[in-house]
Coordinates of C-alpha atoms and ligand atoms in Angstrom, one line a residue:
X1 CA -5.6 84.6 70.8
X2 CA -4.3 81.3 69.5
X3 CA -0.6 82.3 69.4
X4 CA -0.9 83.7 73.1
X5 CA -2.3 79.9 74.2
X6 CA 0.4 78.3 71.9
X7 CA 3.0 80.0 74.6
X8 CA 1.6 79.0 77.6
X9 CA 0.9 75.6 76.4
X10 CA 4.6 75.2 75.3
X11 CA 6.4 76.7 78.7
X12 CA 7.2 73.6 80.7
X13 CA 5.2 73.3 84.4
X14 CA 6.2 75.3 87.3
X15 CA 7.7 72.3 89.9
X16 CA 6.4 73.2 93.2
X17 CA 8.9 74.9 95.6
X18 CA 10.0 72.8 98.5
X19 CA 11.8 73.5 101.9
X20 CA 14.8 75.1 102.4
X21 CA 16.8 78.7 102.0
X22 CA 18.4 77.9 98.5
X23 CA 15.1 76.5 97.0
X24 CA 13.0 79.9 98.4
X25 CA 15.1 81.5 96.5
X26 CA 14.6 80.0 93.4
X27 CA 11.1 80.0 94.2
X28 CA 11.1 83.6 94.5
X29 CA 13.2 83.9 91.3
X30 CA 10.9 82.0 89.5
X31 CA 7.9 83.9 90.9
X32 CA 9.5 87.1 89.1
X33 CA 9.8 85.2 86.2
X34 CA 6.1 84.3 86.3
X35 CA 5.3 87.7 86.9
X36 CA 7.2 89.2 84.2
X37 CA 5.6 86.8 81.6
X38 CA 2.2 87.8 82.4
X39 CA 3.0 91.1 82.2
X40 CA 4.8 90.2 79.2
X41 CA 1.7 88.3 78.1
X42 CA -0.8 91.1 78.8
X43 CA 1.5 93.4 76.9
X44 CA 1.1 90.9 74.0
X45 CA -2.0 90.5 74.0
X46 CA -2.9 94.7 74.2
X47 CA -0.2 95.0 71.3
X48 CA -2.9 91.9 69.3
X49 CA -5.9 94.3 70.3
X50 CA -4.0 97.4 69.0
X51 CA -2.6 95.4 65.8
X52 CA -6.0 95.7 64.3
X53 CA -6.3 99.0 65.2
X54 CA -3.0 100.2 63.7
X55 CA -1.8 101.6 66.8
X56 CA 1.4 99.4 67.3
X57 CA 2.0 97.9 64.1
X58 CA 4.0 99.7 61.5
X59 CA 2.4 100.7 57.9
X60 CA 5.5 99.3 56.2
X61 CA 7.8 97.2 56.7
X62 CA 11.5 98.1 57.6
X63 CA 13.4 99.5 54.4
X64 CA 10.0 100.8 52.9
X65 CA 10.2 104.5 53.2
X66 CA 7.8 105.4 50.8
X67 CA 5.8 103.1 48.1
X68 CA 8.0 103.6 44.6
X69 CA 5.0 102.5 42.5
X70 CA 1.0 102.0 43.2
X71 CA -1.6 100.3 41.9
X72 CA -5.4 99.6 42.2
X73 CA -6.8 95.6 42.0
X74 CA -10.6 95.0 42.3
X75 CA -12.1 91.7 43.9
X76 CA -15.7 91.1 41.7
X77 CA -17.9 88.9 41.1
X78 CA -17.9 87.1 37.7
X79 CA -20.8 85.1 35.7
X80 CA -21.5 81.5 37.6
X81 CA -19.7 79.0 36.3
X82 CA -22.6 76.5 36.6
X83 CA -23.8 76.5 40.1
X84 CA -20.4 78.0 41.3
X85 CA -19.8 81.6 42.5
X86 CA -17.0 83.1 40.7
X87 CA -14.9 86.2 41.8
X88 CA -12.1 87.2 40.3
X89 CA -9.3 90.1 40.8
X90 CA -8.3 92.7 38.0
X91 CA -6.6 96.2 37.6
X92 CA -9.5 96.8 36.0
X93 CA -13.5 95.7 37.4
X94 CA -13.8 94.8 33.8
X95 CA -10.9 92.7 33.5
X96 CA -10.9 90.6 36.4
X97 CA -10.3 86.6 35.9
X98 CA -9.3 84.0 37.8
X99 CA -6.2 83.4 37.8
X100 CA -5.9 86.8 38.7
X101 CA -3.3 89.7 37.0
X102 CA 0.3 88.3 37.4
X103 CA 2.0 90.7 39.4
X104 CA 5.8 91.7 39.0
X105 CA 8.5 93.3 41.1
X106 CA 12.0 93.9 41.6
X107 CA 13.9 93.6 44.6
X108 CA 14.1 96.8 46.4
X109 CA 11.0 97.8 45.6
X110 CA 8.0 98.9 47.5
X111 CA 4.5 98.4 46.0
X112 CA 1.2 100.0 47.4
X113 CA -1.8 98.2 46.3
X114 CA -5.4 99.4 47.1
X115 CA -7.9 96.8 46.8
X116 CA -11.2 97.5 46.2
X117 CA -14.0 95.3 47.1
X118 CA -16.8 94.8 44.4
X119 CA -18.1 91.6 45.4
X120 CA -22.0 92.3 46.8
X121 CA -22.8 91.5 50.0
X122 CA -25.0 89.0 49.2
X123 CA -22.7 86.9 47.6
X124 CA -20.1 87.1 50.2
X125 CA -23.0 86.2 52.3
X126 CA -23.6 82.9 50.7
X127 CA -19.9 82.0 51.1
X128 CA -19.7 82.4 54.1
X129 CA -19.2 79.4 56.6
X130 CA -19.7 80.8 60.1
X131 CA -22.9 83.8 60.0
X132 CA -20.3 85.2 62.4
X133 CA -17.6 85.8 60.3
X134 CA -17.2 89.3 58.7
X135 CA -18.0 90.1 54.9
X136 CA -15.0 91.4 52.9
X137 CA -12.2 90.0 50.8
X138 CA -8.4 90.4 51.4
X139 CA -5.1 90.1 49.5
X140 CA -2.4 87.8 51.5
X141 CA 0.5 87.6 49.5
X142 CA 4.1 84.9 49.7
X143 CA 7.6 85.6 49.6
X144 CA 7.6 89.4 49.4
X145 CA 7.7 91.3 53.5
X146 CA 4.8 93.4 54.6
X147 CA 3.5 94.4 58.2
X148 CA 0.4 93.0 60.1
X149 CA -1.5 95.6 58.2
X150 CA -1.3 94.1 55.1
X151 CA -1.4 90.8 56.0
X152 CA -4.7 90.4 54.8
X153 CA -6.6 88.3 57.3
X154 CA -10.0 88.9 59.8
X155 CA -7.5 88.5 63.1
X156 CA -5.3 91.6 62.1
X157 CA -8.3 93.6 60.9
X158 CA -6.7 93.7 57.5
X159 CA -9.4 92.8 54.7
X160 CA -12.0 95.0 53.0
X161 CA -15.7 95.1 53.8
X162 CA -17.8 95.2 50.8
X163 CA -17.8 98.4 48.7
X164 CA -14.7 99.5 50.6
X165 CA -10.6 99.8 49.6
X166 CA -7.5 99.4 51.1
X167 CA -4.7 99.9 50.4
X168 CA -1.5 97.0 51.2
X169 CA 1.9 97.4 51.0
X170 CA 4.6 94.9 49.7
X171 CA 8.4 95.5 49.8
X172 CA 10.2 92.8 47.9
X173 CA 13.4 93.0 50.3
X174 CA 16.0 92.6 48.7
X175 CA 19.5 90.1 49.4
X176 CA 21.7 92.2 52.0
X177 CA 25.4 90.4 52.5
X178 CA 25.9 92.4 56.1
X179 CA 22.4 91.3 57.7
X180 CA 21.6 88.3 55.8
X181 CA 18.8 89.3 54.6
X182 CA 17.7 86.0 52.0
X183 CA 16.2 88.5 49.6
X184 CA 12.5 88.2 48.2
X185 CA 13.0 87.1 44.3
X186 CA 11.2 84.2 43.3
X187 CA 8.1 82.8 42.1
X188 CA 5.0 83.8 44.0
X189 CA 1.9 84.3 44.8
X190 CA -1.1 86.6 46.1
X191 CA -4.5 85.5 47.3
X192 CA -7.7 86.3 49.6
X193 CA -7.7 84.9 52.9
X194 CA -10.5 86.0 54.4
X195 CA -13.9 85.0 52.4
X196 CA -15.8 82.3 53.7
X197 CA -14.0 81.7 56.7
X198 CA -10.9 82.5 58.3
X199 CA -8.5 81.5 56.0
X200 CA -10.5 82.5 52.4
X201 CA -10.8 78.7 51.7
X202 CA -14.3 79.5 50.1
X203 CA -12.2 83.2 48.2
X204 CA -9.8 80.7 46.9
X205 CA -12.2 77.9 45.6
X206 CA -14.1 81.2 43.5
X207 CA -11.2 82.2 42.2
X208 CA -9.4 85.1 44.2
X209 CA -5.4 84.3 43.2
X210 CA -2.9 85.2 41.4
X211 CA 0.8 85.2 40.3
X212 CA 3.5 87.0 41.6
X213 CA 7.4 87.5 40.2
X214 CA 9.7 88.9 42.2
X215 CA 12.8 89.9 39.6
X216 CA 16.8 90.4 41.1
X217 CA 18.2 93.1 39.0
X218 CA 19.6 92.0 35.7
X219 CA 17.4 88.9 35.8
X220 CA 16.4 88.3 32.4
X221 CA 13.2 89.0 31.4
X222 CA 10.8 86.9 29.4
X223 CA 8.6 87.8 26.3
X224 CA 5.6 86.8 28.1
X225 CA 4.1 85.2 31.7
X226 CA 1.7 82.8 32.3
X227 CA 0.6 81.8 35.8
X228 CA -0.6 78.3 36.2
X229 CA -2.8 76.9 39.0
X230 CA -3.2 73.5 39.9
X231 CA -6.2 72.4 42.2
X232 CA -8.6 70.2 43.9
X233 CA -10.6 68.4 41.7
X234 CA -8.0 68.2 38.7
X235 CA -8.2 71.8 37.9
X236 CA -5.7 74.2 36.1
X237 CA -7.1 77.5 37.3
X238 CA -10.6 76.0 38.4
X239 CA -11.3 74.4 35.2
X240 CA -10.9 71.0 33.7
X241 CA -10.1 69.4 30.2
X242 CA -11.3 71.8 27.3
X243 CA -12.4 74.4 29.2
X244 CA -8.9 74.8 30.5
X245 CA -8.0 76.6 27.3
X246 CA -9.6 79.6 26.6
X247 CA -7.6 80.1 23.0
X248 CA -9.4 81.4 20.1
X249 CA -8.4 78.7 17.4
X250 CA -8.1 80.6 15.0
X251 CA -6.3 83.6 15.8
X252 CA -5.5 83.1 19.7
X253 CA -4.2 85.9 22.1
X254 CA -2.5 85.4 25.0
X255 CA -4.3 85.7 27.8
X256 CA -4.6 84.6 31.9
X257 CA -6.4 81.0 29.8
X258 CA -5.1 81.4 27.0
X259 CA -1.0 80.1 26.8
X260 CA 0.1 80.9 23.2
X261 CA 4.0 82.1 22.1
X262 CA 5.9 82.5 19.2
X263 CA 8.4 79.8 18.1
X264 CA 12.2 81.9 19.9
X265 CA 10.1 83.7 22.8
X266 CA 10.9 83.5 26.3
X267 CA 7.4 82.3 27.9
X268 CA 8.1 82.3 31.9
X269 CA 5.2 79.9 34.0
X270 CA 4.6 81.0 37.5
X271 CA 2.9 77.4 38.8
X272 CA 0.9 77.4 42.2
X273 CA -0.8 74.7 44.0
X274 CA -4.1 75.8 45.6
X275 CA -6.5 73.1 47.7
X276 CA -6.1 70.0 49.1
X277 CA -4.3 68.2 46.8
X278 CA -0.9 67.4 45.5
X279 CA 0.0 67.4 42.2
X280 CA 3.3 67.0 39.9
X281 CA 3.8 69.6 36.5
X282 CA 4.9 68.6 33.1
X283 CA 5.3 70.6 30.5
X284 CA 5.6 68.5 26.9
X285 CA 9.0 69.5 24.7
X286 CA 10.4 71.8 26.9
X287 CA 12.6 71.4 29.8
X288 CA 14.1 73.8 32.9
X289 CA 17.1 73.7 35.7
X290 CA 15.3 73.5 38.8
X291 CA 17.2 76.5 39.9
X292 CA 14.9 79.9 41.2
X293 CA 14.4 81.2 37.3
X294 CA 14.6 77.4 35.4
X295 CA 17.6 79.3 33.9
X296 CA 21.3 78.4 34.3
X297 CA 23.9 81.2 35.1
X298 CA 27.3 81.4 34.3
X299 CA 30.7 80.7 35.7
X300 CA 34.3 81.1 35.6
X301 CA 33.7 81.7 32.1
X302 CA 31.9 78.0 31.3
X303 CA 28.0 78.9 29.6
X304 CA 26.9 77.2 32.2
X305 CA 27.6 75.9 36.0
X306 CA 26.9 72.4 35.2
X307 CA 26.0 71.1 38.9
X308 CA 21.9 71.8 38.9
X309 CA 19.7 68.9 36.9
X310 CA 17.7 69.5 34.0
X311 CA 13.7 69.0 34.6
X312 CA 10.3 68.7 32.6
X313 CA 8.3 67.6 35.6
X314 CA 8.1 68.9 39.2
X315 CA 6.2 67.8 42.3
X316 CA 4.0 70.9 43.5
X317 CA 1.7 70.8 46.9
X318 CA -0.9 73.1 48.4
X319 CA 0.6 76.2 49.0
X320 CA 3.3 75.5 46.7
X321 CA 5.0 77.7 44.0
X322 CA 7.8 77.6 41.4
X323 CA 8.7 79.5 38.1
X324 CA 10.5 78.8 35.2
X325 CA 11.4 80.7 31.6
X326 CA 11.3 78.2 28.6
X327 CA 12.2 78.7 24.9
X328 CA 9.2 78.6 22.9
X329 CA 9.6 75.6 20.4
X330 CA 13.5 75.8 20.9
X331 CA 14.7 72.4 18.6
X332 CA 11.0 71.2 19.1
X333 CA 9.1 74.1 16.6
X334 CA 5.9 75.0 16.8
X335 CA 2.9 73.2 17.9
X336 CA 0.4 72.6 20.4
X337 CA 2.2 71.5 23.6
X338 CA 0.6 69.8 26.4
X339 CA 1.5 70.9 29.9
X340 CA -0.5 68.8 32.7
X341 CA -0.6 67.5 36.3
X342 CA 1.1 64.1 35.7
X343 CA -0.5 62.0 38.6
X344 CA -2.3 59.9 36.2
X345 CA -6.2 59.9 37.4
X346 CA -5.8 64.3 37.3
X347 CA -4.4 64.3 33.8
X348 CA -7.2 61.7 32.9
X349 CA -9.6 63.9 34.6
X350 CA -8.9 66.9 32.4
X351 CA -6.2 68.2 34.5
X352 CA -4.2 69.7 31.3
X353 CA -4.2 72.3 29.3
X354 CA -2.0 73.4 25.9
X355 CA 1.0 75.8 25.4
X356 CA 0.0 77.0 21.6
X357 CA 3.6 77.6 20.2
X358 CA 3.1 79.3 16.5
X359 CA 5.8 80.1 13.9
X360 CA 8.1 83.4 14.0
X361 CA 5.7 84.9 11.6
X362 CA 2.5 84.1 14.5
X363 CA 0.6 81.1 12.6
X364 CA 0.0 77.9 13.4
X365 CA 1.6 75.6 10.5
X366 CA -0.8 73.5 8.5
X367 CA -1.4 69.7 10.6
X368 CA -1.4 70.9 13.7
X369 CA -4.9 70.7 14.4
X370 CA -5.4 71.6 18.0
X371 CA -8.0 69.1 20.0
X372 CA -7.7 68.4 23.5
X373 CA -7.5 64.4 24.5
X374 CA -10.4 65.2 27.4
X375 CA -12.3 61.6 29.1
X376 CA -15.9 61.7 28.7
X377 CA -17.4 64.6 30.9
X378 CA -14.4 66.0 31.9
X379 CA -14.5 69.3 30.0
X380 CA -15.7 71.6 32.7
X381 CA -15.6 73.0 35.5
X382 CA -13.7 72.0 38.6
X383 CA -15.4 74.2 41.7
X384 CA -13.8 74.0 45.1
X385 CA -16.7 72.9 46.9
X386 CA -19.3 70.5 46.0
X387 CA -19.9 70.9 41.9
X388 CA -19.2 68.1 39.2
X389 CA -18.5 68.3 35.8
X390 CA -21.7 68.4 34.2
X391 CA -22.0 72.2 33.1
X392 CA -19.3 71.7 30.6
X393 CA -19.4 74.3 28.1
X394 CA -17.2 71.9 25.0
X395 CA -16.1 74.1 22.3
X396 CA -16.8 73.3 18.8
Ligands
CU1 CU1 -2.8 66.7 40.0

């Protein structure tokens, strides 16, 4: 009902009508006009009420005939990390993580995505904030168009109770020269917005995020992605120091935690800003144009349009998102590169992590042994809400 009170608080006051032939008449005018905004009003407010019950509100948005591609995510529950509750989303129940699967699109394209919630009822239970608020989990997503059905919140009746699915649609719009349309590519991102509370604070601080790319046609494509989450409490996808790298030493795989390329790949980062805080990103021995891919295009025949700068480090808020391909160990080599918030008390508090660049061949030269410079106590985890540092699980 907020949006309804936002109106009537922002229409200016009605000045009383005084004496007079000319000012009856604008009384009377304005009386209409009263009257048509409260029926205007109560028409909003029925199409609200019939918003969460589908009735008014269209199952796709305009351009999306008919999904071209579906796909199934799960919300579930994950092992504690200490004393936090963990959830994750996956296309899989098993493979579920936080950050969640890093989605990808291309404009013009419509994308069902049936969400089904694992997550007990219990645990929702103990996230919660208000014993009023419902139990389910959502997916809200950025940048890409979909109706109020899929906006994935408790006032548009969009979320999943537990046990349940549903089923969201995105269209990634794409750029239209006659209407204007801006187009949907870009770095993005998709998230709950329900748990806990009304805008999935508590879903967000357990872990239920994710990446999204949204591709132009003939964009190039990278070798590999790697979404990248700053937070509250100088966390890189809820975890601090060592624990923000995942890697196997000894023969690591790329994974949503674990950032390794060959030396020649294109590695693209999809970097969010979840929580409270700001936060700037660096990325050691690699640098990007600050354009909407971190690549350069070409003009009138130049390589390159040389009127964009060149950037290793950018400024990212709550809420935020940016993307960016890099040449794996281009003129640099291979090696273990640092990439970390560079607000000086969050790197120091284990707000970094490593990009493992190996050789063509997929080994790590000889001398670089791989530590992490992590301050004492710092190589944990990083929960939303209330947790410290203590149940640090340091690799060996
Ligand atoms: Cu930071």
């Amino acid at each position: 009902m907020s949006a309804w009170r936002l109106r009537e608080d922002d229409a200016p006051a009605e000045p009383t009508p005084t004496a007079g032939p000319e000012r009856r008449r604008s009384g009377a005018r304005r009386l209409l006009v009263v009257a048509a905004t409260v029926a205007l009003t109560l028409v909003g407010a029925g199409g609200l009420a019939a918003a969460r019950t589908g009735v008014f509100s269209a199952e796709r948005p305009d351009g999306c005939a008919k999904p071209d591609r579906s796909t199934q995510l799960y919300a579930v529950e994950l092992p504690k990390d200490g004393t936090q509750i963990r959830l994750g989303y996956g296309t899989t129940p098993q493979n579920a993580s936080y950050p969640g699967p890093t989605i990808e699109m291309t404009e013009g394209e419509c994308l069902a995505i049936t969400l089904t919630n694992m997550v007990p009822a219990a645990t929702l239970e103990q996230l919660r904030t208000d014993p009023a608020h419902p139990l389910g989990v959502s997916l809200h997503v950025h940048g890409v168009k979909y109706t109020q059905l899929s906006d994935g919140t408790v006032q548009s009746g969009s979320f999943v109770p537990p046990g349940q699915s549903r089923t969201y649609t995105w269209y990634a719009q794409p750029r239209n020269n006659r209407t204007g349309a801006l187009g949907t590519a870009g770095y993005w991102w998709y998230h709950d917005h329900v748990v806990g509370g009304p805008h999935g604070t508590q879903g967000l601080g357990a872990g239920l995020f994710g990446g999204l790319v949204v591709r132009r046609p003939g964009d190039p494509k990278p070798d590999r992605t790697y979404t990248v989450v700053f937070g509250d409490r100088q966390s890189i996808n809820l975890r601090r120091g060592a624990a923000t790298d995942t890697c196997d030493q000894q023969n690591p795989q790329p994974g949503p935690t674990c950032l390794v390329a060959r030396k020649g790949e294109q590695v693209e980062f999809v970097v969010v800003g979840i929580g409270n805080d700001m936060h700037t990103f660096h990325l050691h021995g690699h640098s990007w144009a600050d354009t909407r891919t971190g690549l350069l295009g070409k003009s009138n025949g130049q390589p390159f349009v040389d009127d964009t700068k060149i950037i290793d480090n950018k400024p990212l808020g709550p809420g935020d998102s940016f993307g960016f391909q890099v040449t794996a160990g281009d003129s640099v080599g291979p090696g273990h590169w640092m990439l970390h918030c560079h607000m000086q008390f969050h790197s120091d508090g284990g707000m970094s992590t490593m990009l493992h660049v190996l050789d063509e061949s997929g080994a790590m030269p000889p001398g670089h042994d791989h530590s992490h410079p992590t301050a004492a106590g710092t190589a944990g985890t990083a929960g939303a809400a209330g947790t410290d540092g203590a149940t640090a699980r340091r690799r060996s």
